[in-house]
Amino acid sequence: LPDHLAKNWTTHRVLNFGVAGYGFDQILLAFESQAESLKGQTAVIGLLDTDLDRSVLSVRSGPKPYFTETDGALELHTDHITDSATYFANHPVRPLSYLWTYLRINIPRHWNVWVKKTPWNCELPQKERINAALFDRLAQSCETHEIDCSMALFHNPERVGLAPDWRSALVHRESERVGLPLVDTREAILAAQAEGVEVFGPDRHPN
């Protein structure tokens, strides 16, 4: 995307602040760290649909900043952040914790899917609340710093050909609610794949 913009948007200098593996919360924090220098400029905030799932995590490959939400208000938590080796030495993962997590997630999932015939997603209400609040904060930051912001939604390769799920619905709903223009790349990805284009790279992100 940055290369495409640079080639076709010759009146602008294109800067890429993307970081692999970030959640929407980290994307927002990265944007805010640059917002003052982007005052009066144009910004495209890119989201991979699974970035919404990462917003509720406090640890992924290592400890990460995360937000909690109360009545729409966000609180940032960073006190737990240290280097990964130190963190995992102090918080070792035990086999029973894997088993408990598997049972806690999969028993309700299978009950909903096979018995109630309804979809289920782990921590979905929390994910929806936090990500909606992140959209509010992003729109406020764009307005405060007079940045012309737009959104670009990308899709996980395993789901791009399936019916849109709660992630797509949330991004469309919240970007419209807060007034951020959105480009959904789903149809472009499917069209490129139909023409034999290798859309996804080794990291499973769209090229």
Steps between C-alpha positions, in 0.01 A plus 500: 500500500772760579671423167170532314422832669849634433473407132154648448504785750799688365403832660549350847788342690384161628622380840431147624458455878359147479628237745433127455303330776345812654145506632267792436590636844871509411421650158313780675787561743751507214279748314471722806879499544531655152184710498663832587748468212212406265294807579325625189602190299315194366512161673371157397462269797518138384337217694520126448173352625678290764655816647168542682555172689842616616359812665397303810837326548753603763755247371561362152855411396593717797324742735321783320310812605125449526186691589211422728164669443242630746189678370680589177807640679835336428779443753846412370705235684879479457635414846544133407723571200857376514717302259347170391764277664452664839122498471472130415759408763279671758174371347576144385236324294392174661334204321185529710456861394490386136242234588285742698511761221411236239200380702385851593496604134396185320219362718283814451603521135395142421180538703400807300603365161373142527211526747364854477602534132632851559849644445716570803815698551718510810465832689295652217311758712830622647659517154207700363498748789874562500532532123201735482666720763825486301316636197373790712852578620643474147241738357563746786875488438448565128279798579727640772806493273311604185599183314295386202456136605364203308482127576602200287371157601701192399401138553645178633566252214294226669189721523514735203283270287245434775200710595603814692506438875478723809842654425398643163164607640666682790752684283229611256262601779751685716686677219164634376392597850812706570519643146816332369488404129560128450638294211425129537748298291298174502366528143837615365673203665246252362522652152880481503491138618257414220758632253769279653679777690691387811336743739638380835867491590683248720384693807137448389452875455376647171783610272 
